[in-house]
Amino acid sequence: MTDAVGSIDMPDAQDEAAASSDDKKKARKGGKRGKKGPLGRLALFYRQVVAELRKVVWPTRNQLSTYTTVVIVFVVIMIGIVTVIDSGFQHVVKYVFG
């Protein structure tokens, strides 16, 4: 799959063809991305981040509030369980070491 900024999953086809046809030439490292300077690579990274963020399916407000409620309830239940276990261990330690 290729988009406007190129694909990072597949190597450059032109680089593979050039490397296989001319064994005498020194193979380039990194394909198209290897030629750019630090600012060019940073701009490419930024474009790829924006392209990936456009693919994200963002939750609706209703889904987000539901997920948040589930997480808060789960955390409260886990706090209760850990508190009960900790209290039990505290009583056992007081009984043993008195």
Tab-separated table of C-alpha atoms in Angstrom:
chain	number	residue	atom	x	y	z
A	1	MET	CA	0.000	0.000	0.000
A	2	THR	CA	1.456	3.338	-0.999
A	3	ASP	CA	0.244	6.793	-0.027
A	4	ALA	CA	1.388	10.331	-0.825
A	5	VAL	CA	4.368	10.162	1.539
A	6	GLY	CA	5.454	6.666	0.481
A	7	SER	CA	5.332	3.398	2.339
A	8	ILE	CA	7.723	2.462	5.098
A	9	ASP	CA	6.581	-1.182	5.015
A	10	MET	CA	7.979	-1.969	1.584
A	11	PRO	CA	11.459	-1.155	0.233
A	12	ASP	CA	11.844	1.132	-2.734
A	13	ALA	CA	11.359	-0.861	-5.951
A	14	GLN	CA	13.678	1.406	-7.949
A	15	ASP	CA	16.518	0.851	-5.484
A	16	GLU	CA	16.149	-2.940	-5.721
A	17	ALA	CA	16.124	-2.860	-9.524
A	18	ALA	CA	19.186	-0.618	-9.684
A	19	ALA	CA	21.094	-2.744	-7.185
A	20	SER	CA	20.327	-6.020	-8.986
A	21	SER	CA	21.054	-4.706	-12.508
A	22	ASP	CA	24.339	-2.974	-11.707
A	23	ASP	CA	26.388	-5.111	-9.352
A	24	LYS	CA	29.463	-2.986	-10.075
A	25	LYS	CA	27.892	0.148	-8.612
A	26	LYS	CA	28.019	0.666	-4.904
A	27	ALA	CA	24.593	0.000	-3.336
A	28	ARG	CA	22.945	2.970	-1.642
A	29	LYS	CA	21.860	2.683	1.950
A	30	GLY	CA	18.347	3.761	2.886
A	31	GLY	CA	16.887	4.353	-0.595
A	32	LYS	CA	15.159	7.724	-1.063
A	33	ARG	CA	15.254	8.418	2.661
A	34	GLY	CA	19.048	8.115	2.800
A	35	LYS	CA	19.642	11.138	0.533
A	36	LYS	CA	17.862	13.677	2.691
A	37	GLY	CA	19.501	15.759	5.366
A	38	PRO	CA	18.397	15.943	8.995
A	39	LEU	CA	15.652	18.486	8.274
A	40	GLY	CA	14.338	16.441	5.356
A	41	ARG	CA	14.191	13.304	7.494
A	42	LEU	CA	12.424	15.265	10.246
A	43	ALA	CA	9.871	16.590	7.743
A	44	LEU	CA	9.329	13.055	6.401
A	45	PHE	CA	8.801	11.776	9.943
A	46	TYR	CA	6.269	14.550	10.614
A	47	ARG	CA	4.363	13.767	7.393
A	48	GLN	CA	4.276	10.076	8.295
A	49	VAL	CA	2.958	10.863	11.796
A	50	VAL	CA	0.184	13.045	10.355
A	51	ALA	CA	-0.684	10.330	7.797
A	52	GLU	CA	-0.945	7.703	10.560
A	53	LEU	CA	-3.066	9.983	12.752
A	54	ARG	CA	-5.530	10.416	9.881
A	55	LYS	CA	-6.038	6.626	9.852
A	56	VAL	CA	-7.050	6.534	13.535
A	57	VAL	CA	-10.730	5.930	14.288
A	58	TRP	CA	-11.400	8.329	17.143
A	59	PRO	CA	-14.079	7.397	19.717
A	60	THR	CA	-17.247	9.429	20.017
A	61	ARG	CA	-17.958	11.451	23.152
A	62	ASN	CA	-20.396	8.771	24.350
A	63	GLN	CA	-17.852	5.965	23.842
A	64	LEU	CA	-15.156	7.997	25.570
A	65	SER	CA	-17.312	8.646	28.644
A	66	THR	CA	-18.258	4.941	28.774
A	67	TYR	CA	-14.625	3.832	28.557
A	68	THR	CA	-13.603	6.367	31.200
A	69	THR	CA	-16.336	5.182	33.573
A	70	VAL	CA	-15.317	1.543	33.102
A	71	VAL	CA	-11.680	2.349	33.843
A	72	ILE	CA	-12.511	4.392	36.968
A	73	VAL	CA	-14.822	1.647	38.314
A	74	PHE	CA	-12.157	-1.004	37.648
A	75	VAL	CA	-9.485	1.049	39.422
A	76	VAL	CA	-11.750	1.627	42.442
A	77	ILE	CA	-12.496	-2.126	42.667
A	78	MET	CA	-8.776	-2.952	42.453
A	79	ILE	CA	-7.997	-0.388	45.173
A	80	GLY	CA	-10.598	-2.078	47.380
A	81	ILE	CA	-9.154	-5.553	46.766
A	82	VAL	CA	-5.589	-4.430	47.473
A	83	THR	CA	-6.736	-2.596	50.629
A	84	VAL	CA	-8.491	-5.715	51.955
A	85	ILE	CA	-5.480	-7.942	51.197
A	86	ASP	CA	-3.094	-5.413	52.769
A	87	SER	CA	-5.266	-5.173	55.879
A	88	GLY	CA	-5.329	-8.978	56.120
A	89	PHE	CA	-1.542	-9.157	55.876
A	90	GLN	CA	-1.265	-6.436	58.517
A	91	HIS	CA	-3.392	-8.437	60.964
A	92	VAL	CA	-1.421	-11.632	60.249
A	93	VAL	CA	1.899	-9.840	60.847
A	94	LYS	CA	0.605	-8.316	64.112
A	95	TYR	CA	-0.597	-11.735	65.261
A	96	VAL	CA	2.688	-13.486	64.401
A	97	PHE	CA	5.114	-10.815	65.653
A	98	GLY	CA	2.673	-9.358	68.202
